[in-house]
PDB file of C-alpha atoms in Angstrom:
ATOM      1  CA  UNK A   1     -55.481 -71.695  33.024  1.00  0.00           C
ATOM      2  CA  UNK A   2     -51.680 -70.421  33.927  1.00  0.00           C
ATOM      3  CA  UNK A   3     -53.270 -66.684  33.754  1.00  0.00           C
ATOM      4  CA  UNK A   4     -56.450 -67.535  36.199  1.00  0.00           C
ATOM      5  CA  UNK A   5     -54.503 -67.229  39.420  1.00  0.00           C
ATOM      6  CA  UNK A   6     -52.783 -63.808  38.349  1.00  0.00           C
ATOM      7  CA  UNK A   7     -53.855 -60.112  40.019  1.00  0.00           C
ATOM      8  CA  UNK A   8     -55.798 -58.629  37.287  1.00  0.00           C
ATOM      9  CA  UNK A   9     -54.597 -55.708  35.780  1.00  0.00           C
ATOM     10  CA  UNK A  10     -56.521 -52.931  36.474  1.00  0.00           C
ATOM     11  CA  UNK A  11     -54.965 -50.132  34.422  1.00  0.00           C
ATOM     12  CA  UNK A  12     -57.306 -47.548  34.609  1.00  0.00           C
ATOM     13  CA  UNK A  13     -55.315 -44.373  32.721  1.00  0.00           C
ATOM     14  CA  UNK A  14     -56.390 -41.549  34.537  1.00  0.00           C
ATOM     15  CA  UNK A  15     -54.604 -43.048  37.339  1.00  0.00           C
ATOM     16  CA  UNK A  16     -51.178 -43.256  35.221  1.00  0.00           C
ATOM     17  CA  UNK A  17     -51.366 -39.690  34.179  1.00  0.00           C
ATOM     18  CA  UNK A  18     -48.621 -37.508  35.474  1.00  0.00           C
ATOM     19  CA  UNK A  19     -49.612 -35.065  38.615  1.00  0.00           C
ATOM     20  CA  UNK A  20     -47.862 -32.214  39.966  1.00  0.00           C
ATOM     21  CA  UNK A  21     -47.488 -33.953  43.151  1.00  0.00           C
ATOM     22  CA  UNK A  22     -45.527 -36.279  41.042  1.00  0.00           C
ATOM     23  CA  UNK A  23     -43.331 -34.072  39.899  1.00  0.00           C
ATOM     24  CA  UNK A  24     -43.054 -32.205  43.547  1.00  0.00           C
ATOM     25  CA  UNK A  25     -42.102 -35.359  44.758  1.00  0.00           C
ATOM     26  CA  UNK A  26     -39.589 -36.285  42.013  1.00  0.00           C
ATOM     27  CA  UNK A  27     -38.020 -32.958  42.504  1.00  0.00           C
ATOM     28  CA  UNK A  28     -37.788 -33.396  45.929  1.00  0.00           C
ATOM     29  CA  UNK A  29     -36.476 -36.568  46.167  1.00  0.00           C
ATOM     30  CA  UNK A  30     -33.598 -35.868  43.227  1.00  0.00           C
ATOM     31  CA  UNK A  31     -32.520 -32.595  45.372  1.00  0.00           C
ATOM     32  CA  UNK A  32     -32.339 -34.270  48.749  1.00  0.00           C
ATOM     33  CA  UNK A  33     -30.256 -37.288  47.062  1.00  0.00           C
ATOM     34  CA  UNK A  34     -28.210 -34.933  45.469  1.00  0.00           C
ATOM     35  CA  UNK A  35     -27.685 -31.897  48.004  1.00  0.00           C
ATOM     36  CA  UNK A  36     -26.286 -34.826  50.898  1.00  0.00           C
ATOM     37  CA  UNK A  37     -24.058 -36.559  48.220  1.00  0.00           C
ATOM     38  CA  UNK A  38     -22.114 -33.300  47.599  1.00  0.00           C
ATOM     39  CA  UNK A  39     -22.803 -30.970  50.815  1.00  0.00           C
ATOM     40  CA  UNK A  40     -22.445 -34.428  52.803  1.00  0.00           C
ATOM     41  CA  UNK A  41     -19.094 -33.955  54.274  1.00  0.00           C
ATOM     42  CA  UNK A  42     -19.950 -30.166  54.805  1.00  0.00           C
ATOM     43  CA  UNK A  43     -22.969 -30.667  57.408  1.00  0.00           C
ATOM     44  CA  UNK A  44     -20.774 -33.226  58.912  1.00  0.00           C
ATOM     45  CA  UNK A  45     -19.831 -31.177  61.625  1.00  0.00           C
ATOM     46  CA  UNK A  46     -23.253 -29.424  62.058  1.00  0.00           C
ATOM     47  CA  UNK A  47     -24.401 -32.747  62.296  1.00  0.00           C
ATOM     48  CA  UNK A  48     -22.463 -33.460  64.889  1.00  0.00           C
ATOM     49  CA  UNK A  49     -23.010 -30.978  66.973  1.00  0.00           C
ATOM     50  CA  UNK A  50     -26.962 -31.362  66.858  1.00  0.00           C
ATOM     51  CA  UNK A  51     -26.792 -35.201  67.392  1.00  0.00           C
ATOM     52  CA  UNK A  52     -25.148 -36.926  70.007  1.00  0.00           C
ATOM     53  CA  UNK A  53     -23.300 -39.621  68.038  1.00  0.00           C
ATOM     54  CA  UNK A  54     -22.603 -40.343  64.305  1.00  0.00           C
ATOM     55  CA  UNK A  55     -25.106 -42.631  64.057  1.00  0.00           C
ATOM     56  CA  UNK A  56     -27.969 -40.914  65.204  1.00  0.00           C
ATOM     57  CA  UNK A  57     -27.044 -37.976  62.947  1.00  0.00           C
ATOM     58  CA  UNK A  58     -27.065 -40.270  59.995  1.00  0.00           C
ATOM     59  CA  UNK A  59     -29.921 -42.179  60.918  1.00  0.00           C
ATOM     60  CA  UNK A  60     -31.690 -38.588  61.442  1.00  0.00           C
ATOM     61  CA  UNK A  61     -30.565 -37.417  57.658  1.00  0.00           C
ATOM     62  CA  UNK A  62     -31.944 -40.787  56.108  1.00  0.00           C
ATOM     63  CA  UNK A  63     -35.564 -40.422  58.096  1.00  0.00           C
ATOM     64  CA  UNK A  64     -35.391 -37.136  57.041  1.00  0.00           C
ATOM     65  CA  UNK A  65     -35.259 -37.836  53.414  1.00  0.00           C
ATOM     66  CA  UNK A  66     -37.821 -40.422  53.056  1.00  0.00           C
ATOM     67  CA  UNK A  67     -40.508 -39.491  55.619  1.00  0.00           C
ATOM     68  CA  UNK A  68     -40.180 -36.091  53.735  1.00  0.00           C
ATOM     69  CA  UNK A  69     -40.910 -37.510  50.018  1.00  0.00           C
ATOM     70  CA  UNK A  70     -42.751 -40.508  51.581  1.00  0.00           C
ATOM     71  CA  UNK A  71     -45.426 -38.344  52.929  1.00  0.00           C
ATOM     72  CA  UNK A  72     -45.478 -37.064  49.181  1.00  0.00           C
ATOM     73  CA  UNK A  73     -45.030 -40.471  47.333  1.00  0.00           C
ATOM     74  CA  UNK A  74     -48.531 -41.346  49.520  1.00  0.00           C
ATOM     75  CA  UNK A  75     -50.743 -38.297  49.380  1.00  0.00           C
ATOM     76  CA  UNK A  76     -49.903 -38.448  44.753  1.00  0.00           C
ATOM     77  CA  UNK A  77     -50.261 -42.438  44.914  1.00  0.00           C
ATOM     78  CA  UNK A  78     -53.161 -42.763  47.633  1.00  0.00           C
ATOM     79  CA  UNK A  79     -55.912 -43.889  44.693  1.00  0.00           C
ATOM     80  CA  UNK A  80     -53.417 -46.155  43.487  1.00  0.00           C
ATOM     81  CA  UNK A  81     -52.530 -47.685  46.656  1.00  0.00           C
ATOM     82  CA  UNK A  82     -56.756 -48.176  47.813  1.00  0.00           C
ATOM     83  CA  UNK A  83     -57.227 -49.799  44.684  1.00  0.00           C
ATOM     84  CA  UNK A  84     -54.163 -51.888  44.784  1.00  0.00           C
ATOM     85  CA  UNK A  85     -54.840 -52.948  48.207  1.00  0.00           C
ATOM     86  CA  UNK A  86     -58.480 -53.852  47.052  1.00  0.00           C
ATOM     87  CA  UNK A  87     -56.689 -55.517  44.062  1.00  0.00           C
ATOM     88  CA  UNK A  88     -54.792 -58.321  46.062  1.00  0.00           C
ATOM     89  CA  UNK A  89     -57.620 -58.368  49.284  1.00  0.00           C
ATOM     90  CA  UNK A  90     -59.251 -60.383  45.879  1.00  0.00           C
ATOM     91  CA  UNK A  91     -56.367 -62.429  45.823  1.00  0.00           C
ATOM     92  CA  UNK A  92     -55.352 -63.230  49.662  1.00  0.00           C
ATOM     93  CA  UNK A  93     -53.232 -66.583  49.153  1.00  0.00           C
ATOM     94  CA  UNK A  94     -51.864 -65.787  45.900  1.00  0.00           C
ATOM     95  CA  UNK A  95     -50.124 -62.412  47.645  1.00  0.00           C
ATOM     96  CA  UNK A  96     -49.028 -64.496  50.621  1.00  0.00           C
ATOM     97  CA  UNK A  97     -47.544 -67.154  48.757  1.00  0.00           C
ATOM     98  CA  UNK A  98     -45.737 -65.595  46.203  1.00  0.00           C
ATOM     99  CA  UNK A  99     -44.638 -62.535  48.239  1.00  0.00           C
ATOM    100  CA  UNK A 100     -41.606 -64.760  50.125  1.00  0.00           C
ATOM    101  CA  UNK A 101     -41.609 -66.368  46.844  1.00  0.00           C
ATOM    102  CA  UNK A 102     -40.278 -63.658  45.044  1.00  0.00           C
ATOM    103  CA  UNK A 103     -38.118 -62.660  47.857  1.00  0.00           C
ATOM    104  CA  UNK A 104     -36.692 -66.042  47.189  1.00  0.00           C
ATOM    105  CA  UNK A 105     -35.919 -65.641  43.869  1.00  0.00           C
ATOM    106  CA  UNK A 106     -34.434 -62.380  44.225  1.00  0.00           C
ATOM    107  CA  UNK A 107     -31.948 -64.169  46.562  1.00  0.00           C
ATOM    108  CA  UNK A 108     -31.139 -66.561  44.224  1.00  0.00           C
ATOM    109  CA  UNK A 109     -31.410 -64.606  41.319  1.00  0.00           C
ATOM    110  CA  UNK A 110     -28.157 -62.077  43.578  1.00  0.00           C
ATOM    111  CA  UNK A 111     -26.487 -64.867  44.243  1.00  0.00           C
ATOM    112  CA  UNK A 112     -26.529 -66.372  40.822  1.00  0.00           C
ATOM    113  CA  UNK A 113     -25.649 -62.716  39.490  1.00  0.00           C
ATOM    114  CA  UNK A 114     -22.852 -62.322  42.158  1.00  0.00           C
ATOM    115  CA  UNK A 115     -21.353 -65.225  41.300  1.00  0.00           C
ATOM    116  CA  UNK A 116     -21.396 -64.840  37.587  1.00  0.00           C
ATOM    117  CA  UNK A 117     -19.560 -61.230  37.988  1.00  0.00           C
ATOM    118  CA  UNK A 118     -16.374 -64.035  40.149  1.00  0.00           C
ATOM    119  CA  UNK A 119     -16.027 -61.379  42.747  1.00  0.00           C
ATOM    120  CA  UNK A 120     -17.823 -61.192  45.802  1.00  0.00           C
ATOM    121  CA  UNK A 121     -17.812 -57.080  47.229  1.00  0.00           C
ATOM    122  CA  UNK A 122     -19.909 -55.699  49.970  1.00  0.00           C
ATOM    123  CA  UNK A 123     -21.180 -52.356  48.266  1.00  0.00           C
ATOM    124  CA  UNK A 124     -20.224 -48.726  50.730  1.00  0.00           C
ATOM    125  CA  UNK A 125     -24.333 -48.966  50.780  1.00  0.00           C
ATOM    126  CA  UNK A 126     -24.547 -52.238  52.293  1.00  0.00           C
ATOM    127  CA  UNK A 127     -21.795 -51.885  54.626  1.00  0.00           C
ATOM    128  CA  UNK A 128     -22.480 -48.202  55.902  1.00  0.00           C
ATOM    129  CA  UNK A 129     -26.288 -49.978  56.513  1.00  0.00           C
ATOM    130  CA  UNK A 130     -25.251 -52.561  58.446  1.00  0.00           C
ATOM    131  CA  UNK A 131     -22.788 -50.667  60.811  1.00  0.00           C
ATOM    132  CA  UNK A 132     -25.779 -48.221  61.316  1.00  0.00           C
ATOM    133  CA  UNK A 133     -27.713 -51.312  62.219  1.00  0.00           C
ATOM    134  CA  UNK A 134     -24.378 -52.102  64.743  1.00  0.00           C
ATOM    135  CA  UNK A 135     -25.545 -48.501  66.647  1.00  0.00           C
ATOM    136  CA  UNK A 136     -29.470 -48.550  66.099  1.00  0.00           C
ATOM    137  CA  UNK A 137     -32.091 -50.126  67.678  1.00  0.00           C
ATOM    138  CA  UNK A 138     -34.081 -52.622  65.291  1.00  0.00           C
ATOM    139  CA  UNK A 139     -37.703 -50.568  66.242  1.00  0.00           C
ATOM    140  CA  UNK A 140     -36.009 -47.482  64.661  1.00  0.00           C
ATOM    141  CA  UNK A 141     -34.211 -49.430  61.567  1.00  0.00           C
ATOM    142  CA  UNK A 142     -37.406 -51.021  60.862  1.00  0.00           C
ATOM    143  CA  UNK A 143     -39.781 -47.936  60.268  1.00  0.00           C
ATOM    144  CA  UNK A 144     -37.132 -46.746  57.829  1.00  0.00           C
ATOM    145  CA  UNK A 145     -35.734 -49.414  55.988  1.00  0.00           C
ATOM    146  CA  UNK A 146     -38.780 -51.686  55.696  1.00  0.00           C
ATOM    147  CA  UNK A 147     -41.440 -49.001  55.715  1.00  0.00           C
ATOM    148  CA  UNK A 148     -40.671 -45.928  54.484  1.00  0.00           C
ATOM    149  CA  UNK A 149     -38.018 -46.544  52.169  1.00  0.00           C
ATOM    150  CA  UNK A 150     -39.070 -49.180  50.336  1.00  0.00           C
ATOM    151  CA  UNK A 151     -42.684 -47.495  49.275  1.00  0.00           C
ATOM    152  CA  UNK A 152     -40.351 -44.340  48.234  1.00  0.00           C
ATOM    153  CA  UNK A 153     -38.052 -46.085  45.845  1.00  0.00           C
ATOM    154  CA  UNK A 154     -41.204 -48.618  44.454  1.00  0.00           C
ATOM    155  CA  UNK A 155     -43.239 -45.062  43.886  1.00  0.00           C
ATOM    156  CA  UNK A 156     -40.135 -43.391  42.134  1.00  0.00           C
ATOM    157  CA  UNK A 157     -38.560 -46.347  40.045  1.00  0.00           C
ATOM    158  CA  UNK A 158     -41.546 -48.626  39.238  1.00  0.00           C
ATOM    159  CA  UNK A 159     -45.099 -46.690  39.651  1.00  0.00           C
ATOM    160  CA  UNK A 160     -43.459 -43.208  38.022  1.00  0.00           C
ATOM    161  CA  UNK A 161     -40.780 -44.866  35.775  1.00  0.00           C
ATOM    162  CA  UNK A 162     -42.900 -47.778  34.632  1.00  0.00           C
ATOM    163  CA  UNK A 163     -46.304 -47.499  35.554  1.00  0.00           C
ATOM    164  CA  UNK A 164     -46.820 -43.704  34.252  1.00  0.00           C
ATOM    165  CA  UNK A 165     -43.640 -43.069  31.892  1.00  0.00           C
ATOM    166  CA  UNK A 166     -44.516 -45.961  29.718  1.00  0.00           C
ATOM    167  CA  UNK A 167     -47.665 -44.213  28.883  1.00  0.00           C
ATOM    168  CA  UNK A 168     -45.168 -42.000  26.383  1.00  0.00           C
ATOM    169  CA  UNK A 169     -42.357 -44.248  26.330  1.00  0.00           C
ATOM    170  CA  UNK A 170     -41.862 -48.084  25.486  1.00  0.00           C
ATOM    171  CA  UNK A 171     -42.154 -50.094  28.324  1.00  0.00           C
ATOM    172  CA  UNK A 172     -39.272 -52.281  27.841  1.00  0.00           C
ATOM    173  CA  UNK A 173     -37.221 -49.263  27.874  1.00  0.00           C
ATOM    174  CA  UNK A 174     -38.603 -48.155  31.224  1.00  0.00           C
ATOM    175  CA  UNK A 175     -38.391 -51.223  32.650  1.00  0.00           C
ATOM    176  CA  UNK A 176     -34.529 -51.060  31.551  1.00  0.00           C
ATOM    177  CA  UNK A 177     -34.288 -47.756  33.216  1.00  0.00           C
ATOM    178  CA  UNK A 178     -36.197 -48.525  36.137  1.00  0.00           C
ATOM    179  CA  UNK A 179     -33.207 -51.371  36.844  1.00  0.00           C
ATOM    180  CA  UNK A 180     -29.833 -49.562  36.069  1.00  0.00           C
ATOM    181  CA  UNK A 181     -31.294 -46.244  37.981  1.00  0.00           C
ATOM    182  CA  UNK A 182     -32.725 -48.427  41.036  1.00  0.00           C
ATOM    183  CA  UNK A 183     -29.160 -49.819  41.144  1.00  0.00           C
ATOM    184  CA  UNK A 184     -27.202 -47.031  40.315  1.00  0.00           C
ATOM    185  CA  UNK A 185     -29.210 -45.092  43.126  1.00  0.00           C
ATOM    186  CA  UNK A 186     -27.670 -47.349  45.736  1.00  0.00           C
ATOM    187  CA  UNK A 187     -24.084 -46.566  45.235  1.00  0.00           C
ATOM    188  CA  UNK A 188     -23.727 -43.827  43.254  1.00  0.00           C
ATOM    189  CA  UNK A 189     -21.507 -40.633  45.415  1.00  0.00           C
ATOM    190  CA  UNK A 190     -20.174 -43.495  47.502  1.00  0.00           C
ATOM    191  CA  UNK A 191     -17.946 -45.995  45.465  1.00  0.00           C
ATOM    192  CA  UNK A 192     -17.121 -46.806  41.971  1.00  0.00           C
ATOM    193  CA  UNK A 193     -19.459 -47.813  40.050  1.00  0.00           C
ATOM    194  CA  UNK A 194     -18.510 -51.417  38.951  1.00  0.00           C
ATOM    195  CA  UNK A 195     -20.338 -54.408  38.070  1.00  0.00           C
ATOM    196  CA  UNK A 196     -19.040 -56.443  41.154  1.00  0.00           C
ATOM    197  CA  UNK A 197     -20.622 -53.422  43.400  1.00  0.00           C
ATOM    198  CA  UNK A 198     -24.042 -53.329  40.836  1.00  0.00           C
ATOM    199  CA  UNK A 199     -25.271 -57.066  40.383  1.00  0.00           C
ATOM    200  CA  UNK A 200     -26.738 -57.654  43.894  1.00  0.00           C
ATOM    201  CA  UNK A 201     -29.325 -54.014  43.100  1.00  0.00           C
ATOM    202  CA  UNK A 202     -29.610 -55.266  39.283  1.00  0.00           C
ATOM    203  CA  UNK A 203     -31.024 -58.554  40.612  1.00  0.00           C
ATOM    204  CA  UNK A 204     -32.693 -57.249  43.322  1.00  0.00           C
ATOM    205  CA  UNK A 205     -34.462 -54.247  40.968  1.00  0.00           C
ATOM    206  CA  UNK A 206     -35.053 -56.467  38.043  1.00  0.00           C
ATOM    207  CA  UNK A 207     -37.361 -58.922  40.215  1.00  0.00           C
ATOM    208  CA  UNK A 208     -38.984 -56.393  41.477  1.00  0.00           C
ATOM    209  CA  UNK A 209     -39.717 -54.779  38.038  1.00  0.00           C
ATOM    210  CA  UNK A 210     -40.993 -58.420  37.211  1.00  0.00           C
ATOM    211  CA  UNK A 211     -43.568 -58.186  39.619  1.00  0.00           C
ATOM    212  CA  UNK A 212     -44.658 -54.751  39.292  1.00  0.00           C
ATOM    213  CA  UNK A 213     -45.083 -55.238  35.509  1.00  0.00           C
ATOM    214  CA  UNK A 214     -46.536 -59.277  35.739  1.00  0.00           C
ATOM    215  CA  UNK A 215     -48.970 -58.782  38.640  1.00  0.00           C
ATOM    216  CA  UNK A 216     -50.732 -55.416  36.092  1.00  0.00           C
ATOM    217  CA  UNK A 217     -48.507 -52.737  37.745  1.00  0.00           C
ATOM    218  CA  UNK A 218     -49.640 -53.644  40.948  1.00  0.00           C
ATOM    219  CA  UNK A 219     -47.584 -51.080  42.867  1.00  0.00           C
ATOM    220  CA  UNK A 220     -48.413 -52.622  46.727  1.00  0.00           C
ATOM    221  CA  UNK A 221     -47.607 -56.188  45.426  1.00  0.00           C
ATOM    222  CA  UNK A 222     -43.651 -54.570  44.525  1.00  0.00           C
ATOM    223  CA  UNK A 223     -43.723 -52.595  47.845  1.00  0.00           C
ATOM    224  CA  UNK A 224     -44.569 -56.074  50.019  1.00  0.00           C
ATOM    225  CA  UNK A 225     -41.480 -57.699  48.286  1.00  0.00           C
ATOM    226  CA  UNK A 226     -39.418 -55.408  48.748  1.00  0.00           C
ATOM    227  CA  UNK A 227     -40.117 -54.179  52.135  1.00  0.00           C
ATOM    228  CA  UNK A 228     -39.987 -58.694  52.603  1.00  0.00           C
ATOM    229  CA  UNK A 229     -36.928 -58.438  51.622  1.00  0.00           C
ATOM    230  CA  UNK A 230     -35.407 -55.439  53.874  1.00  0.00           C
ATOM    231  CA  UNK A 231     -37.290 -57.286  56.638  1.00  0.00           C
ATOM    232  CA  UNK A 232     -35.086 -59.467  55.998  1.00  0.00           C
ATOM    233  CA  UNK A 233     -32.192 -58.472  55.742  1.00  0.00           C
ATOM    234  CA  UNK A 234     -32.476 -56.381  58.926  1.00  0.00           C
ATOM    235  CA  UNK A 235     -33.956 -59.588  60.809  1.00  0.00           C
ATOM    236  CA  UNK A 236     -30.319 -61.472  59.525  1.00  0.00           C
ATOM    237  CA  UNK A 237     -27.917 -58.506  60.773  1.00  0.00           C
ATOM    238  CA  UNK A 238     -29.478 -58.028  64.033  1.00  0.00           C
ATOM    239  CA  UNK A 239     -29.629 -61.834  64.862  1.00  0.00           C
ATOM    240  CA  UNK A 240     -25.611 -61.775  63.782  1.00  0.00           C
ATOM    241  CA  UNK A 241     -23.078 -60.879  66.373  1.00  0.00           C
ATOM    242  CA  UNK A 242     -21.012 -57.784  65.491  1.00  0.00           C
ATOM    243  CA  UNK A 243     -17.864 -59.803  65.657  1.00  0.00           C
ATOM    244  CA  UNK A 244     -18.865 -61.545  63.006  1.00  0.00           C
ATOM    245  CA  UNK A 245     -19.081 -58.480  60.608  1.00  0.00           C
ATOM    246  CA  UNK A 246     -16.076 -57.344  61.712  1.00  0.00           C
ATOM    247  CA  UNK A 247     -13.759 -60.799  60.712  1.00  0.00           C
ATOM    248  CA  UNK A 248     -15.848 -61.138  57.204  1.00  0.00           C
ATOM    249  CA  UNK A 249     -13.952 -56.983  56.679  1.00  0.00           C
ATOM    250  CA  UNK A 250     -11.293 -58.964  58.112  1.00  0.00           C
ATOM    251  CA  UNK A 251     -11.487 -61.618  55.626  1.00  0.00           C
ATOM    252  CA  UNK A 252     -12.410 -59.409  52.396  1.00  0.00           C
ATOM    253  CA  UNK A 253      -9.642 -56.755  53.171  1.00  0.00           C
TER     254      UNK A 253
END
């Protein structure tokens, strides 16, 4: 009876099998990542020139990057994402109840993490977001971090990694991979990579893998909690006074 209220999986192959778009999009979003961690500080000044503060000009880069691989992540995905949607339209109450569910546990599941690693560290990520956030209006922020972005990195590290790699390769080990890459994506050219910095994206990532993988690969259930969750977290920072950002520095430094 535990099983009766789970989405269905619906794997249906020919929808896991590996397209050039795919690959065009994988591509794409590898080269972007990598060509503004290294040429970053070189288009700095361009950058500035172009946009009228620093902000804008980074907010620019970022909406460049994921509207650019979004649009492909959606156009290779788009049967995937009808039947999806038509998946959990079965299953109304079940996706709004355990949607802020799982966003729950993912909090938890940080916190528990963070506190196990006896170091609390705001990640170069996290803090170069939220003084973006300082300069940006939320009805910009929001298309981006709770729209675009989140259906780009659930396309990339759970429908591509998981859903279609696990076709050739055990899916333990690409559920592995989708967590240490997912968290490894968010700091990586920015900071050390330490476990302090990693447990809040290791927690976050492995829930999210959870409920790609328990709901039958279900790739909009995993986008919902995760864009949730940057909903969030962008509805917290906004409703937080700068000052207060600036004595928790304060307070860490």
């Amino acid at each position: 009876m535990a099983t009766a209220h789970r989405i269905p999986p619906a794997p249906q192959p020919q929808l896991y099998k590996f397209s050039p778009l795919d690959g065009v999009a994988v591509i794409l979003y590898v080269a972007l990542a990598g060509f503004f961690t290294v040429a970053g500080e070189l288009l700095a000044p361009f950058l500035r020139q172009v946009a009228p503060t620093p902000a804008a000009a980074s907010y620019a880069v970022n909406l460049l990057f994921y509207a650019s691989v979004g649009i492909l992540a959606i156009t290779a995905a788009r049967r995937v994402i009808w039947r999806d949607l038509k998946v959990l339209a079965t299953r109304p109450w079940f996706t709004l109840l355990m949607v802020p569910a799982a966003v729950i546990a993912m909090m938890i599941l940080s916190a528990v993490a963070v506190a196990a690693s006896g170091n609390v560290q705001t990640s170069e990520n996290q803090a170069g977001l939220q003084a973006l956030m300082q300069q940006v209006p939320a009805w910009l922020m929001v298309p981006l971090l709770v729209v675009v972005g989140p259906f780009v990195e659930e396309f990339i590290f759970r429908h591509l990694l998981i859903g279609k790699l696990s076709r050739r390769v055990n899916i333990w080990v690409c559920c592995v991979l989708s967590v240490v890459l997912f968290a490894a994506l968010h700091i990586v050219g920015q900071e050390e990579l330490t476990l302090t910095v990693l447990m809040p994206y290791l927690a976050m990532g492995a829930t999210l893998v959870f409920v790609y993988v328990w709901t039958g690969r279900n790739l909009m259930f995993s986008y919902f909690v995760h864009a949730a969750k940057n909903l969030l977290a962008v509805v917290f920072i906004y409703a937080i006074p700068p000052e207060f950002y600036e004595q928790l520095q304060q307070v860490q430094a």
